[in-house]
mmCIF file of C-alpha atoms and ligand atoms in Angstrom:
data_model
loop_
_atom_site.group_PDB
_atom_site.id
_atom_site.type_symbol
_atom_site.label_atom_id
_atom_site.label_comp_id
_atom_site.label_asym_id
_atom_site.label_seq_id
_atom_site.Cartn_x
_atom_site.Cartn_y
_atom_site.Cartn_z
ATOM 1 C CA MET A 1261 114.042 98.804 89.216
ATOM 2 C CA ARG A 1262 114.849 101.393 86.543
ATOM 3 C CA ARG A 1263 112.004 102.952 84.596
ATOM 4 C CA ILE A 1264 111.496 105.741 82.110
ATOM 5 C CA ALA A 1265 108.741 108.285 82.765
ATOM 6 C CA PRO A 1266 108.006 110.090 79.483
ATOM 7 C CA SER A 1267 107.237 113.779 80.116
ATOM 8 C CA ILE A 1268 104.393 114.978 77.928
ATOM 9 C CA LEU A 1269 105.614 118.573 78.217
ATOM 10 C CA ALA A 1270 107.596 117.881 75.044
ATOM 11 C CA ALA A 1271 104.716 116.110 73.262
ATOM 12 C CA ASP A 1272 102.499 117.482 70.504
ATOM 13 C CA PHE A 1273 99.625 119.013 72.497
ATOM 14 C CA SER A 1274 97.399 119.037 69.412
ATOM 15 C CA ASP A 1275 97.660 115.252 69.307
ATOM 16 C CA LEU A 1276 98.530 114.395 72.872
ATOM 17 C CA TYR A 1277 97.179 110.870 72.977
ATOM 18 C CA GLY A 1278 98.704 110.221 69.547
ATOM 19 C CA ASP A 1279 102.149 110.806 71.065
ATOM 20 C CA VAL A 1280 101.347 108.937 74.282
ATOM 21 C CA SER A 1281 100.132 105.926 72.308
ATOM 22 C CA GLN A 1282 103.597 105.596 70.764
ATOM 23 C CA VAL A 1283 105.153 104.842 74.153
ATOM 24 C CA GLU A 1284 102.176 103.376 75.999
ATOM 25 C CA GLY A 1285 103.044 99.712 75.483
ATOM 26 C CA SER A 1286 106.674 100.122 76.611
ATOM 27 C CA VAL A 1287 106.444 102.225 79.780
ATOM 28 C CA ASP A 1288 104.569 102.030 83.079
ATOM 29 C CA LEU A 1289 104.199 105.674 83.916
ATOM 30 C CA LEU A 1290 103.643 109.081 82.398
ATOM 31 C CA HIS A 1291 105.135 112.283 83.845
ATOM 32 C CA LEU A 1292 102.723 115.225 83.916
ATOM 33 C CA ASP A 1293 104.170 118.693 84.580
ATOM 34 C CA VAL A 1294 101.647 121.143 85.996
ATOM 35 C CA MET A 1295 102.914 124.774 85.987
ATOM 36 C CA ASP A 1296 101.008 127.847 87.120
ATOM 37 C CA GLY A 1297 103.059 130.824 85.895
ATOM 38 C CA GLN A 1298 103.758 131.750 89.538
ATOM 39 C CA PHE A 1299 105.923 129.078 91.136
ATOM 40 C CA VAL A 1300 107.668 128.852 87.761
ATOM 41 C CA PRO A 1301 107.416 131.382 84.900
ATOM 42 C CA ASN A 1302 105.655 129.001 82.540
ATOM 43 C CA ILE A 1303 102.041 127.819 82.327
ATOM 44 C CA SER A 1304 101.535 124.266 81.057
ATOM 45 C CA PHE A 1305 98.257 122.404 81.641
ATOM 46 C CA GLY A 1306 96.033 121.314 84.494
ATOM 47 C CA GLN A 1307 93.287 118.995 85.626
ATOM 48 C CA PRO A 1308 91.087 119.024 82.460
ATOM 49 C CA VAL A 1309 93.951 117.769 80.295
ATOM 50 C CA ILE A 1310 94.812 115.072 82.813
ATOM 51 C CA ALA A 1311 91.148 114.029 83.056
ATOM 52 C CA SER A 1312 90.968 113.660 79.257
ATOM 53 C CA LEU A 1313 94.125 111.583 79.146
ATOM 54 C CA ARG A 1314 92.803 109.405 81.951
ATOM 55 C CA GLU A 1315 89.932 108.385 79.688
ATOM 56 C CA ARG A 1316 92.415 107.078 77.128
ATOM 57 C CA THR A 1317 95.093 105.286 79.114
ATOM 58 C CA ASP A 1318 95.686 103.244 82.272
ATOM 59 C CA LEU A 1319 99.317 104.354 82.654
ATOM 60 C CA TYR A 1320 100.389 105.443 86.147
ATOM 61 C CA PHE A 1321 100.087 109.236 86.263
ATOM 62 C CA ASP A 1322 103.193 110.716 87.879
ATOM 63 C CA THR A 1323 102.135 114.318 88.408
ATOM 64 C CA HIS A 1324 104.727 116.996 89.185
ATOM 65 C CA LEU A 1325 103.183 120.132 90.656
ATOM 66 C CA MET A 1326 105.146 123.318 90.017
ATOM 67 C CA ILE A 1327 102.513 125.583 91.541
ATOM 68 C CA GLU A 1328 102.068 127.956 94.477
ATOM 69 C CA ARG A 1329 100.156 126.560 97.452
ATOM 70 C CA PRO A 1330 99.721 123.025 96.102
ATOM 71 C CA SER A 1331 97.623 122.072 99.169
ATOM 72 C CA ARG A 1332 94.659 123.794 97.482
ATOM 73 C CA TYR A 1333 94.537 121.181 94.734
ATOM 74 C CA VAL A 1334 95.206 117.777 96.299
ATOM 75 C CA GLU A 1335 91.575 116.708 96.121
ATOM 76 C CA ASP A 1336 91.190 117.990 92.542
ATOM 77 C CA PHE A 1337 94.115 115.968 91.267
ATOM 78 C CA ALA A 1338 92.911 112.875 93.082
ATOM 79 C CA SER A 1339 89.521 113.260 91.412
ATOM 80 C CA VAL A 1340 90.964 113.285 87.867
ATOM 81 C CA GLY A 1341 92.810 110.009 88.409
ATOM 82 C CA VAL A 1342 96.351 110.995 89.393
ATOM 83 C CA ASP A 1343 98.357 108.119 90.901
ATOM 84 C CA ARG A 1344 101.233 110.086 92.401
ATOM 85 C CA LEU A 1345 101.305 113.742 93.343
ATOM 86 C CA THR A 1346 104.700 115.393 93.797
ATOM 87 C CA VAL A 1347 105.097 118.749 95.528
ATOM 88 C CA HIS A 1348 108.159 120.975 95.851
ATOM 89 C CA VAL A 1349 109.749 121.631 99.231
ATOM 90 C CA GLU A 1350 110.217 125.195 97.959
ATOM 91 C CA ALA A 1351 106.441 125.728 97.771
ATOM 92 C CA ARG A 1352 106.499 127.376 101.232
ATOM 93 C CA GLU A 1353 103.835 125.178 102.756
ATOM 94 C CA ASP A 1354 103.925 122.448 105.383
ATOM 95 C CA THR A 1355 105.163 119.671 103.108
ATOM 96 C CA ARG A 1356 104.626 116.931 105.688
ATOM 97 C CA ALA A 1357 100.970 117.930 106.058
ATOM 98 C CA ILE A 1358 100.466 117.934 102.270
ATOM 99 C CA VAL A 1359 102.074 114.494 102.000
ATOM 100 C CA GLU A 1360 99.630 113.254 104.608
ATOM 101 C CA GLU A 1361 96.725 114.736 102.677
ATOM 102 C CA ILE A 1362 97.948 113.128 99.457
ATOM 103 C CA HIS A 1363 98.044 109.764 101.230
ATOM 104 C CA ASP A 1364 94.569 110.366 102.659
ATOM 105 C CA HIS A 1365 93.390 110.700 99.057
ATOM 106 C CA ASP A 1366 94.906 107.304 98.182
ATOM 107 C CA MET A 1367 97.694 108.687 96.014
ATOM 108 C CA ASP A 1368 101.429 108.112 96.342
ATOM 109 C CA ALA A 1369 103.335 111.211 97.421
ATOM 110 C CA GLY A 1370 106.566 112.603 96.020
ATOM 111 C CA VAL A 1371 108.697 115.487 97.201
ATOM 112 C CA ALA A 1372 110.727 117.544 94.709
ATOM 113 C CA LEU A 1373 113.936 119.460 95.226
ATOM 114 C CA ASN A 1374 115.324 122.256 93.040
ATOM 115 C CA PRO A 1375 119.015 122.151 92.028
ATOM 116 C CA ASP A 1376 119.939 125.007 94.379
ATOM 117 C CA THR A 1377 118.075 123.675 97.436
ATOM 118 C CA ASP A 1378 120.139 121.829 100.017
ATOM 119 C CA ILE A 1379 119.248 118.143 100.225
ATOM 120 C CA GLU A 1380 118.790 118.539 103.984
ATOM 121 C CA ALA A 1381 115.393 120.041 103.144
ATOM 122 C CA ILE A 1382 113.978 116.631 102.194
ATOM 123 C CA GLU A 1383 115.751 114.522 104.812
ATOM 124 C CA PRO A 1384 113.048 114.880 107.501
ATOM 125 C CA LEU A 1385 110.478 113.669 104.950
ATOM 126 C CA LEU A 1386 112.229 110.475 103.888
ATOM 127 C CA ASP A 1387 110.247 108.421 106.402
ATOM 128 C CA THR A 1388 106.922 109.381 104.834
ATOM 129 C CA VAL A 1389 107.327 110.057 101.088
ATOM 130 C CA ASP A 1390 107.104 107.412 98.368
ATOM 131 C CA MET A 1391 109.539 109.158 96.026
ATOM 132 C CA VAL A 1392 112.148 111.922 95.925
ATOM 133 C CA LEU A 1393 112.318 113.952 92.711
ATOM 134 C CA VAL A 1394 115.755 115.493 92.230
ATOM 135 C CA MET A 1395 115.541 118.301 89.666
ATOM 136 C CA SER A 1396 118.514 118.246 87.318
ATOM 137 C CA VAL A 1397 117.541 121.589 85.720
ATOM 138 C CA GLN A 1398 115.763 124.687 87.020
ATOM 139 C CA PRO A 1399 112.067 123.812 86.922
ATOM 140 C CA GLY A 1400 109.769 125.455 84.409
ATOM 141 C CA PHE A 1401 111.059 124.534 80.973
ATOM 142 C CA GLY A 1402 111.843 121.445 78.960
ATOM 143 C CA GLY A 1403 114.940 121.119 76.791
ATOM 144 C CA GLN A 1404 117.536 122.455 79.254
ATOM 145 C CA SER A 1405 121.008 121.014 79.867
ATOM 146 C CA PHE A 1406 121.530 118.511 82.681
ATOM 147 C CA GLU A 1407 123.278 119.985 85.740
ATOM 148 C CA PRO A 1408 126.125 117.561 86.608
ATOM 149 C CA GLU A 1409 126.033 118.384 90.365
ATOM 150 C CA THR A 1410 122.813 116.350 90.373
ATOM 151 C CA LEU A 1411 124.829 113.112 90.351
ATOM 152 C CA ASP A 1412 126.489 113.831 93.670
ATOM 153 C CA ARG A 1413 123.152 114.907 95.173
ATOM 154 C CA VAL A 1414 121.501 111.666 94.045
ATOM 155 C CA GLU A 1415 124.338 109.606 95.531
ATOM 156 C CA ARG A 1416 124.000 111.388 98.859
ATOM 157 C CA ILE A 1417 120.246 110.798 98.972
ATOM 158 C CA ALA A 1418 120.606 107.162 97.872
ATOM 159 C CA GLU A 1419 123.009 106.576 100.775
ATOM 160 C CA GLN A 1420 120.265 107.585 103.198
ATOM 161 C CA THR A 1421 117.199 105.861 101.823
ATOM 162 C CA ASP A 1422 115.731 103.069 99.731
ATOM 163 C CA THR A 1423 112.925 105.382 98.643
ATOM 164 C CA GLU A 1424 112.507 105.700 94.878
ATOM 165 C CA ILE A 1425 114.658 108.476 93.381
ATOM 166 C CA GLU A 1426 113.506 110.245 90.240
ATOM 167 C CA VAL A 1427 115.598 112.632 88.161
ATOM 168 C CA ASP A 1428 114.005 115.278 85.954
ATOM 169 C CA GLY A 1429 115.550 117.488 83.276
ATOM 170 C CA GLY A 1430 118.127 117.055 80.529
ATOM 171 C CA VAL A 1431 118.121 113.260 80.695
ATOM 172 C CA ASP A 1432 119.274 111.555 77.485
ATOM 173 C CA GLU A 1433 121.503 108.671 76.309
ATOM 174 C CA GLU A 1434 124.572 110.403 77.703
ATOM 175 C CA THR A 1435 123.326 111.684 81.079
ATOM 176 C CA GLY A 1436 120.884 108.807 81.738
ATOM 177 C CA PRO A 1437 123.574 106.146 82.292
ATOM 178 C CA ARG A 1438 125.441 108.466 84.678
ATOM 179 C CA CYS A 1439 122.228 108.956 86.656
ATOM 180 C CA ALA A 1440 121.691 105.187 86.754
ATOM 181 C CA GLU A 1441 125.148 104.711 88.210
ATOM 182 C CA ALA A 1442 124.449 107.354 90.876
ATOM 183 C CA GLY A 1443 121.334 105.475 92.023
ATOM 184 C CA VAL A 1444 118.396 106.894 90.072
ATOM 185 C CA ASP A 1445 115.344 104.625 89.706
ATOM 186 C CA THR A 1446 113.030 106.723 87.531
ATOM 187 C CA PHE A 1447 114.167 108.800 84.568
ATOM 188 C CA VAL A 1448 111.875 111.615 83.434
ATOM 189 C CA ILE A 1449 112.507 112.282 79.752
ATOM 190 C CA GLY A 1450 110.789 114.937 77.652
ATOM 191 C CA SER A 1451 112.577 116.422 74.669
ATOM 192 C CA SER A 1452 114.934 113.484 74.114
ATOM 193 C CA LEU A 1453 111.860 111.332 73.583
ATOM 194 C CA PHE A 1454 108.866 113.291 72.280
ATOM 195 C CA GLY A 1455 111.151 115.792 70.554
ATOM 196 C CA ARG A 1456 112.534 113.084 68.287
ATOM 197 C CA GLU A 1457 111.237 112.140 64.855
ATOM 198 C CA ASP A 1458 111.059 108.425 65.693
ATOM 199 C CA ILE A 1459 109.579 108.278 69.213
ATOM 200 C CA PRO A 1460 109.508 104.457 69.649
ATOM 201 C CA GLY A 1461 113.058 104.252 68.259
ATOM 202 C CA ALA A 1462 114.239 106.930 70.683
ATOM 203 C CA LEU A 1463 112.614 105.051 73.569
ATOM 204 C CA THR A 1464 114.454 101.858 72.611
ATOM 205 C CA GLU A 1465 117.785 103.715 72.478
ATOM 206 C CA LEU A 1466 117.157 105.404 75.811
ATOM 207 C CA ARG A 1467 116.190 102.115 77.473
ATOM 208 C CA GLU A 1468 119.326 100.414 76.171
ATOM 209 C CA SER A 1469 121.605 103.253 77.274
ATOM 210 C CA ILE A 1470 120.144 103.245 80.801
ATOM 211 C CA GLY A 1471 120.230 99.435 81.043
ATOM 212 C CA ILE A 1472 116.518 98.640 81.018
ATOM 213 C CA ASP A 1473 115.740 95.236 79.535
ATOM 214 C CA ASP A 1474 113.076 94.977 76.868
ATOM 215 C CA GLY A 1475 109.764 93.493 77.988
HETATM 216 C C1 DX5 B 375 110.857 120.813 83.821
HETATM 217 C C2 DX5 B 375 109.950 119.626 83.907
HETATM 218 C C3 DX5 B 375 110.431 118.412 83.209
HETATM 219 C C4 DX5 B 375 110.616 118.531 81.720
HETATM 220 C C5 DX5 B 375 111.871 117.774 81.390
HETATM 221 O O1 DX5 B 375 110.451 121.771 84.731
HETATM 222 O O2 DX5 B 375 109.735 119.274 85.249
HETATM 223 O O3 DX5 B 375 109.633 117.276 83.514
HETATM 224 O O4 DX5 B 375 109.555 118.022 80.961
HETATM 225 O O5 DX5 B 375 112.123 117.977 80.065
HETATM 226 P P1 DX5 B 375 113.465 117.586 79.309
HETATM 227 O O6 DX5 B 375 113.571 116.103 79.329
HETATM 228 O O7 DX5 B 375 113.216 118.155 77.965
HETATM 229 O O8 DX5 B 375 114.597 118.265 80.041
HETATM 230 ZN ZN1 ZN B 376 108.742 117.344 85.781
#
């Protein structure tokens, strides 16, 4: 099943729920990018922001950790109402052990892969993770251009597993359909959605281009 996961990184942080409310009725999940200024150069937001949003919406919180030593925070993110916690294989920790801890805290677990990391890095984890996040840009910033090599990487992963595949970065009406053809299930979209003047209109266009039926 194909789904769009709006990334609030491109939303208006001074009116975060205002932006989220414009997509809330038409999507199932929200993508939350947590950055620490260490694993990636940028700093975004953390648990307090997620806790506040949790009070306003029941959407599934798809949380993408771009932080050093993510194992330190599994319990924290569970406590603010995260539904899925995704960690990078590049985070230099025992990813399998973190996945287990995420599951122990009743969250789904995702594993993320940077564009320059060989896909072999996630293969041993396919039996335990609930989702594979294939980065289609270098992590850390919204608004970058989609890296076309992603399509081949997605195809190769899709050949090996039925696990949900998510793509993140530079997804729009042009790159989204190509991702769909390669086997992507979940499309993270930031600037091509929240960066537009007419957010609900942009969502409709994106859904149509990717082949997601209304309702
Ligand atoms: C980048 C983040 C993305 C980002 C995508 O490191 O992981 O989720 O919000 O943004 P766009 O859609 O603008 O490329
Ligand atoms: Zn992300």
